[in-house]
Structure formats: structure tokens, C-alpha cells
mmCIF file of C-alpha atoms in Angstrom:
data_model
loop_
_atom_site.group_PDB
_atom_site.id
_atom_site.type_symbol
_atom_site.label_atom_id
_atom_site.label_comp_id
_atom_site.label_asym_id
_atom_site.label_seq_id
_atom_site.Cartn_x
_atom_site.Cartn_y
_atom_site.Cartn_z
ATOM 1 C CA MET A 227 22.262 -5.523 9.589
ATOM 2 C CA PRO A 228 20.421 -6.436 6.675
ATOM 3 C CA THR A 229 20.242 -4.128 3.592
ATOM 4 C CA PRO A 230 16.883 -2.080 4.244
ATOM 5 C CA GLU A 231 14.200 -2.699 1.894
ATOM 6 C CA ILE A 232 10.351 -2.057 1.893
ATOM 7 C CA SER A 233 8.189 -4.498 -0.062
ATOM 8 C CA ARG A 234 6.557 -3.661 -3.048
ATOM 9 C CA ARG A 235 4.202 -1.166 -1.885
ATOM 10 C CA THR A 236 3.914 -1.248 1.767
ATOM 11 C CA ALA A 237 -3.878 4.839 0.658
ATOM 12 C CA LEU A 238 -8.062 8.803 1.494
ATOM 13 C CA ARG A 239 -10.672 6.896 3.186
ATOM 14 C CA PHE A 240 -14.004 7.185 1.601
ATOM 15 C CA SER A 241 -17.353 6.112 2.210
ATOM 16 C CA ALA A 242 -18.406 2.494 0.222
ATOM 17 C CA VAL A 243 -21.102 4.478 -1.775
ATOM 18 C CA ALA A 244 -18.655 7.055 -2.896
ATOM 19 C CA ALA A 245 -16.074 4.814 -3.664
ATOM 20 C CA LEU A 246 -18.352 2.308 -5.679
ATOM 21 C CA SER A 247 -20.398 5.096 -7.521
ATOM 22 C CA ALA A 248 -17.043 6.471 -8.727
ATOM 23 C CA GLY A 249 -16.549 2.956 -10.475
ATOM 24 C CA THR A 250 -14.102 1.362 -8.030
ATOM 25 C CA THR A 251 -15.395 -2.143 -9.122
ATOM 26 C CA VAL A 252 -14.841 -1.611 -12.722
ATOM 27 C CA THR A 253 -11.714 -2.765 -14.313
ATOM 28 C CA SER A 254 -10.644 -5.079 -17.090
ATOM 29 C CA ALA A 255 -7.304 -7.069 -18.073
ATOM 30 C CA VAL A 256 -7.207 -5.268 -21.529
ATOM 31 C CA PRO A 257 -4.212 -3.501 -22.995
ATOM 32 C CA ALA A 258 -3.343 -0.557 -21.130
ATOM 33 C CA HIS A 259 -3.990 2.009 -23.902
ATOM 34 C CA ALA A 260 -7.586 1.175 -24.328
ATOM 35 C CA GLY A 261 -9.927 3.692 -22.537
ATOM 36 C CA LYS A 262 -9.516 7.649 -22.307
ATOM 37 C CA ARG A 263 -6.606 9.135 -20.575
ATOM 38 C CA ARG A 264 -6.935 12.508 -18.759
ATOM 39 C CA PRO A 265 -5.910 15.810 -20.376
ATOM 40 C CA GLY A 266 -2.398 16.193 -19.818
ATOM 41 C CA ASP A 267 -1.477 12.609 -18.890
ATOM 42 C CA GLU A 268 0.856 12.076 -21.842
ATOM 43 C CA LEU A 269 1.930 8.761 -20.476
ATOM 44 C CA PRO A 270 3.724 7.188 -23.447
ATOM 45 C CA GLU A 271 2.263 3.475 -24.124
ATOM 46 C CA VAL A 272 4.177 0.410 -23.170
ATOM 47 C CA PRO A 273 3.742 -2.365 -25.511
ATOM 48 C CA GLY A 274 2.627 -5.233 -23.327
ATOM 49 C CA MET A 275 1.013 -3.199 -20.890
ATOM 50 C CA HIS A 276 -2.319 -4.402 -19.336
ATOM 51 C CA GLY A 277 -4.731 -2.588 -17.154
ATOM 52 C CA ASP A 278 -5.276 0.996 -16.162
ATOM 53 C CA ARG A 279 -2.342 3.188 -17.615
ATOM 54 C CA ARG A 280 -2.316 5.622 -14.713
ATOM 55 C CA ALA A 281 -2.516 3.233 -11.988
ATOM 56 C CA ASN A 282 0.586 1.152 -13.641
ATOM 57 C CA GLU A 283 2.603 4.270 -13.813
ATOM 58 C CA MET A 284 1.797 5.419 -10.167
ATOM 59 C CA TRP A 285 2.549 2.097 -9.037
ATOM 60 C CA TYR A 286 5.671 1.588 -11.000
ATOM 61 C CA ARG A 287 7.163 4.793 -9.828
ATOM 62 C CA PHE A 288 5.995 3.876 -6.310
ATOM 63 C CA ASP A 289 8.627 1.062 -6.321
ATOM 64 C CA ASP A 290 11.412 3.397 -7.884
ATOM 65 C CA VAL A 291 11.061 5.863 -5.192
ATOM 66 C CA THR A 292 10.497 4.017 -2.221
ATOM 67 C CA ASN A 293 13.065 0.723 -2.938
ATOM 68 C CA PHE A 294 14.924 0.345 -6.448
ATOM 69 C CA LYS A 295 15.626 4.041 -6.963
ATOM 70 C CA ALA A 296 15.094 5.190 -3.390
ATOM 71 C CA SER A 297 17.088 8.719 -2.364
ATOM 72 C CA PRO A 298 20.411 8.448 0.037
ATOM 73 C CA GLU A 299 17.960 10.208 2.008
ATOM 74 C CA LEU A 300 15.061 7.722 2.323
ATOM 75 C CA MET A 301 17.917 4.531 2.588
ATOM 76 C CA GLU A 302 19.235 6.723 5.718
ATOM 77 C CA ALA A 303 15.702 6.786 7.273
ATOM 78 C CA TYR A 304 15.620 3.118 6.504
ATOM 79 C CA THR A 305 18.828 2.425 8.433
ATOM 80 C CA ALA A 306 17.646 4.590 11.219
ATOM 81 C CA ILE A 307 14.310 2.806 11.577
ATOM 82 C CA ALA A 308 16.067 -0.997 11.252
ATOM 83 C CA GLY A 309 18.668 -0.063 13.440
ATOM 84 C CA HIS A 310 16.133 1.384 16.454
ATOM 85 C CA LEU A 311 13.731 -1.365 16.035
ATOM 86 C CA GLY A 312 16.669 -4.090 15.859
ATOM 87 C CA GLY A 313 15.922 -5.506 12.772
ATOM 88 C CA ASP A 314 15.120 -5.000 9.109
ATOM 89 C CA VAL A 315 12.669 -2.681 8.204
ATOM 90 C CA GLU A 316 9.538 -4.770 7.555
ATOM 91 C CA SER A 317 10.224 -7.896 10.021
ATOM 92 C CA ALA A 318 10.951 -5.721 12.920
ATOM 93 C CA PRO A 319 8.368 -3.164 13.001
ATOM 94 C CA LEU A 320 5.894 -6.075 12.573
ATOM 95 C CA ARG A 321 6.854 -8.073 15.270
ATOM 96 C CA ILE A 322 7.202 -5.441 17.204
ATOM 97 C CA TRP A 323 3.566 -4.074 16.722
ATOM 98 C CA ARG A 324 2.336 -7.879 17.163
ATOM 99 C CA GLU A 325 3.951 -8.228 20.472
ATOM 100 C CA MET A 326 3.122 -4.745 21.831
ATOM 101 C CA SER A 327 -0.453 -4.810 20.657
ATOM 102 C CA ALA A 328 -0.993 -7.565 22.920
ATOM 103 C CA HIS A 329 -0.194 -5.822 26.034
ATOM 104 C CA PRO A 330 -2.790 -3.759 28.037
ATOM 105 C CA ASP A 331 -0.724 -0.576 27.780
ATOM 106 C CA TYR A 332 -1.314 -0.717 23.848
ATOM 107 C CA PRO A 333 -0.958 1.843 21.924
ATOM 108 C CA HIS A 334 1.179 4.139 24.696
ATOM 109 C CA ASN A 335 3.880 1.402 24.660
ATOM 110 C CA PHE A 336 3.754 1.300 20.738
ATOM 111 C CA VAL A 337 4.038 5.109 20.736
ATOM 112 C CA GLU A 338 7.226 5.420 23.393
ATOM 113 C CA ARG A 339 8.858 2.756 20.759
ATOM 114 C CA PHE A 340 8.315 4.504 17.849
ATOM 115 C CA ARG A 341 8.697 8.171 19.127
ATOM 116 C CA PRO A 342 12.555 8.551 18.229
ATOM 117 C CA LEU A 343 11.723 7.669 14.652
ATOM 118 C CA VAL A 344 9.543 10.592 13.869
ATOM 119 C CA GLY A 345 12.015 12.093 11.820
ATOM 120 C CA PRO A 346 12.645 8.961 9.697
ATOM 121 C CA LEU A 347 8.914 7.983 9.681
ATOM 122 C CA THR A 348 8.337 12.060 8.260
ATOM 123 C CA LEU A 349 10.392 10.920 5.214
ATOM 124 C CA VAL A 350 8.703 7.870 4.501
ATOM 125 C CA SER A 351 5.579 9.288 4.694
ATOM 126 C CA ARG A 352 6.716 12.462 2.459
ATOM 127 C CA THR A 353 7.827 9.786 -0.132
ATOM 128 C CA GLN A 354 5.229 8.013 -0.131
ATOM 129 C CA LEU A 355 1.955 10.539 -0.157
ATOM 130 C CA GLY A 356 3.967 12.500 -2.942
ATOM 131 C CA CYS A 357 3.976 9.799 -5.268
ATOM 132 C CA PHE A 358 0.323 9.353 -4.660
ATOM 133 C CA ASP A 359 -0.409 12.952 -5.316
ATOM 134 C CA ARG A 360 1.519 13.331 -8.282
ATOM 135 C CA TYR A 361 -0.792 10.852 -10.202
ATOM 136 C CA TYR A 362 -4.189 11.471 -8.248
ATOM 137 C CA PRO A 363 -6.074 14.186 -6.354
ATOM 138 C CA ARG A 364 -6.227 13.853 -2.700
ATOM 139 C CA HIS A 365 -9.908 14.143 -2.378
ATOM 140 C CA GLY A 366 -11.050 12.071 -5.632
ATOM 141 C CA SER A 367 -11.804 8.354 -6.487
ATOM 142 C CA GLY A 368 -8.648 7.743 -8.433
ATOM 143 C CA LEU A 369 -6.597 6.128 -5.569
ATOM 144 C CA VAL A 370 -9.391 3.977 -4.333
ATOM 145 C CA ARG A 371 -9.317 2.606 -7.643
ATOM 146 C CA ALA A 372 -5.666 2.279 -7.942
ATOM 147 C CA PHE A 373 -5.826 0.387 -4.666
ATOM 148 C CA SER A 374 -8.371 -1.545 -5.930
ATOM 149 C CA TYR A 375 -6.494 -2.982 -9.287
ATOM 150 C CA PHE A 376 -3.528 -3.555 -7.000
ATOM 151 C CA GLY A 377 -5.402 -5.652 -4.800
ATOM 152 C CA GLN A 378 -6.840 -7.657 -7.771
ATOM 153 C CA GLY A 379 -3.484 -8.133 -9.440
ATOM 154 C CA VAL A 380 -4.899 -6.686 -12.806
ATOM 155 C CA LEU A 381 -1.884 -4.310 -13.324
ATOM 156 C CA PHE A 382 0.430 -5.981 -15.833
ATOM 157 C CA ASP A 383 3.759 -3.921 -16.204
ATOM 158 C CA PRO A 384 6.567 -5.442 -18.365
ATOM 159 C CA ARG A 385 8.984 -3.059 -17.048
ATOM 160 C CA ARG A 386 8.963 -5.129 -13.938
ATOM 161 C CA ALA A 387 10.431 -8.177 -15.684
ATOM 162 C CA ASP A 388 13.618 -7.443 -14.236
ATOM 163 C CA VAL A 389 12.561 -8.348 -10.864
ATOM 164 C CA LYS A 390 10.587 -11.212 -11.946
ATOM 165 C CA SER A 391 7.071 -9.531 -11.043
ATOM 166 C CA GLU A 392 5.373 -8.157 -14.159
ATOM 167 C CA VAL A 393 2.255 -7.488 -11.605
ATOM 168 C CA HIS A 394 1.494 -4.180 -9.703
ATOM 169 C CA ALA A 395 0.088 -6.079 -6.334
ATOM 170 C CA MET A 396 2.039 -7.210 -3.110
ATOM 171 C CA ASN A 397 4.618 -9.470 -3.432
ATOM 172 C CA GLY A 398 5.657 -12.690 -1.609
ATOM 173 C CA ALA A 399 4.167 -16.148 -1.412
ATOM 174 C CA VAL A 400 2.255 -15.193 1.714
ATOM 175 C CA PRO A 401 1.739 -11.341 0.964
ATOM 176 C CA ARG A 402 2.788 -9.700 4.406
ATOM 177 C CA GLY A 403 3.355 -6.330 3.387
ATOM 178 C CA TYR A 404 -0.201 -5.383 4.277
ATOM 179 C CA HIS A 405 0.594 -5.922 7.578
ATOM 180 C CA VAL A 406 4.173 -4.008 7.358
ATOM 181 C CA TRP A 407 2.154 -1.158 5.875
ATOM 182 C CA HIS A 408 -0.535 -1.177 8.428
ATOM 183 C CA VAL A 409 2.163 -1.069 11.316
ATOM 184 C CA TYR A 410 3.699 1.888 9.522
ATOM 185 C CA ILE A 411 0.493 3.749 8.926
ATOM 186 C CA ARG A 412 -0.252 3.079 12.730
ATOM 187 C CA ALA A 413 2.983 4.721 14.048
ATOM 188 C CA MET A 414 2.493 7.677 11.788
ATOM 189 C CA THR A 415 -1.194 8.344 12.686
ATOM 190 C CA LEU A 416 -0.211 7.813 17.039
ATOM 191 C CA LEU A 417 2.771 10.128 16.124
ATOM 192 C CA GLY A 418 0.980 12.775 14.069
ATOM 193 C CA VAL A 419 2.613 12.417 10.748
ATOM 194 C CA ASP A 420 0.619 13.260 8.365
ATOM 195 C CA ARG A 421 -2.063 11.842 10.572
ATOM 196 C CA GLU A 422 -4.955 12.480 8.726
ATOM 197 C CA ARG A 423 -3.674 11.528 5.564
ATOM 198 C CA TRP A 424 -2.667 8.109 6.869
ATOM 199 C CA ALA A 425 -5.745 7.622 8.963
ATOM 200 C CA ALA A 426 -7.541 8.022 5.488
ATOM 201 C CA ILE A 427 -5.446 5.376 3.340
ATOM 202 C CA SER A 428 -5.461 2.744 6.363
ATOM 203 C CA SER A 429 -9.009 1.584 4.850
ATOM 204 C CA LEU A 430 -7.614 1.493 1.085
ATOM 205 C CA ASN A 431 -4.613 -0.746 2.317
ATOM 206 C CA ALA A 432 -6.905 -3.255 4.202
ATOM 207 C CA PHE A 433 -9.111 -3.103 0.903
ATOM 208 C CA ALA A 434 -6.059 -4.492 -1.124
ATOM 209 C CA TRP A 435 -5.483 -6.840 1.406
ATOM 210 C CA ALA A 436 -9.188 -8.144 1.052
ATOM 211 C CA LEU A 437 -8.738 -8.252 -2.795
ATOM 212 C CA GLN A 438 -5.876 -9.845 -2.618
ATOM 213 C CA SER A 439 -6.456 -12.227 -0.546
ATOM 214 C CA VAL A 440 -9.655 -13.376 -2.703
ATOM 215 C CA ALA A 441 -7.960 -12.931 -6.165
ATOM 216 C CA ARG A 442 -4.618 -14.504 -5.270
ATOM 217 C CA PRO A 443 -3.241 -13.300 -8.480
ATOM 218 C CA ASP A 444 -0.205 -14.795 -10.457
ATOM 219 C CA LEU A 445 2.305 -12.246 -9.936
ATOM 220 C CA ARG A 446 3.743 -13.011 -13.281
ATOM 221 C CA ALA A 447 0.820 -13.232 -15.604
ATOM 222 C CA VAL A 448 -2.260 -11.041 -16.900
ATOM 223 C CA ASN A 449 -5.032 -11.855 -14.478
ATOM 224 C CA PRO A 450 -8.367 -11.350 -14.855
ATOM 225 C CA PRO A 451 -10.405 -9.048 -12.609
ATOM 226 C CA LEU A 452 -12.830 -10.264 -9.795
ATOM 227 C CA PRO A 453 -16.621 -10.340 -10.367
ATOM 228 C CA ALA A 454 -17.769 -6.689 -9.647
ATOM 229 C CA GLY A 455 -20.216 -7.924 -7.013
ATOM 230 C CA THR A 456 -17.461 -9.139 -4.806
ATOM 231 C CA VAL A 457 -15.157 -5.883 -5.527
ATOM 232 C CA ALA A 458 -18.742 -4.284 -4.335
ATOM 233 C CA ARG A 459 -18.834 -6.366 -1.144
ATOM 234 C CA LEU A 460 -15.438 -6.111 -0.025
ATOM 235 C CA ALA A 461 -15.314 -2.337 -0.778
ATOM 236 C CA ALA A 462 -18.747 -1.806 1.385
ATOM 237 C CA SER A 463 -17.277 -3.860 4.207
ATOM 238 C CA TRP A 464 -13.648 -2.661 4.438
ATOM 239 C CA LEU A 465 -13.470 0.941 3.507
ATOM 240 C CA PRO A 466 -15.395 2.197 6.276
ATOM 241 C CA ARG A 467 -13.164 1.075 8.659
ATOM 242 C CA ASP A 468 -11.028 3.354 11.110
ATOM 243 C CA VAL A 469 -7.460 2.362 11.865
ATOM 244 C CA ARG A 470 -8.259 1.523 15.216
ATOM 245 C CA ARG A 471 -10.625 -1.158 13.856
ATOM 246 C CA LEU A 472 -8.079 -2.118 11.586
ATOM 247 C CA ASP A 473 -5.610 -2.634 14.633
ATOM 248 C CA SER A 474 -8.333 -5.943 15.197
ATOM 249 C CA ASP A 475 -8.427 -6.745 11.648
ATOM 250 C CA PHE A 476 -4.844 -7.133 10.678
ATOM 251 C CA GLN A 477 -4.325 -9.431 13.952
ATOM 252 C CA SER A 478 -5.519 -12.246 11.354
ATOM 253 C CA PHE A 479 -2.514 -13.450 9.493
ATOM 254 C CA PRO A 480 -1.858 -13.580 6.180
ATOM 255 C CA TYR A 481 -5.612 -13.023 5.435
ATOM 256 C CA PRO A 482 -8.234 -11.453 6.966
ATOM 257 C CA ALA A 483 -10.801 -13.529 9.052
ATOM 258 C CA GLY A 484 -13.323 -15.015 6.745
ATOM 259 C CA VAL A 485 -11.989 -14.292 3.742
#
């Protein structure tokens, strides 16, 4: 069996108006030390880093706790998921969701297939949400911006040179990770694993997917942000969508229909 591994990141649902008024469209590829930090941040300067300092740190830690430095308990959860689904922790869930979501019995068939994985999914959920909560309040706009920066590919972090992907964005020539994350989110919402949190985050994952599909950032270079109007248009379209609507949207692969 392949070693369990999750793509990089594989998010609080806000209305488009609230997100944009909070500054979702504002980003720039400037050195990370530029701009104000929140009191108590105390994040050390990283030479060569570009983009929002806090968002860079959150995604850097997210990579570590979910993948590069995952705990033994989380690795056991990945192994359980892969073993139950008959593959690895990315391709198997995505394949099963695609097959089952096309069946008239969906989502009941999907729920029954994933029900034995409530325990492992709970640990995956706790790990990911814990990372979000460490850096952003649950009901603020910060996480919306963090996903916006992520999708645009404007977070350049030289600490990730070791994996040849200095930009915090979904990796892969065809970034299927957004689809994989949607499958996990769908499983967790249907099985009651932090349902409200993940139902809210589902639109942020989709928003970042749309942004990256337009931006097509270079994962090894400092990228310019998308035009503010483009970000605003995509925010207005994607942030209000609920997880059931997104089931239909993610049938499109690898990019959203019409983007």
C-alpha cells in the first residue's frame, strides 16, 4: 500500500459582501515584513518571504501538521482511511466520490461507505481546524483572505525550497487537491464531524480553486496578485455557495466550468 499522504492543504462561509468589505480582494506580492502585524504575533522575519506574514505561517504549519511532520496518530488515521477505501488517501476517496455521486442513491451510498471512518476523519478534522484556529478567529475575515492568497499563489515562502514548491498553493500540474479536499469536507459534513465548521469552509476551498484556476501561479516564483476586480467577481460567485451546490461544481475537472 502506498504511504498515506495528503496534498498540500487539501476552509467559515461568509457572504461575498462581508468578505470583500473585510479586504479579501487586497493582496500584493511584497516582502512579508511589510505592513502591520497584529499585537502578539511575534512571528520572526523570514528573509526572502513575500506575501502576508500570518497566512504564510498558517499554511507552512498546515503542511507540517498534516503532512511533513504529521503525528503518529494522524498517520494511523491516514492508514485506516487508505485501507478502508482500497487505495491512497487522495485518489481512492476522489474515485469513490465520483462514482457514487453519479448514482441515484447519493449521498446515502457515500455516507454508508465512509461511516466506518468517523474516527479517523474526526482526527483529520481536529488537526486541520486546530491549525486554522491557531492563526485566525473563527468568525473573522482572516481565513477568507488566507484562502484568497493561497489560491492566487502570492504566498512565497523560501522555507519550502526543500520540497521545490516555495509558493503556498495547491500543488501539482493539475491541482486535484481541491477536489480531494471537497470529498473529505463532504464526508465530514454528512457524518456530523464538525459539520457546521466544514460546511462553512467548503466555499473557501472552492473559492481558492477558482482563483488558482485563473491565476495558474508558478509554484517556485513570486507571483503578482490577480486584479482586484477578478477576485471580487469570483468571491461574489463562489463564497455564497453551499456544500451541496459544490457537489455539482466539483464534477468539473480540473478547473471550474466557465473559468
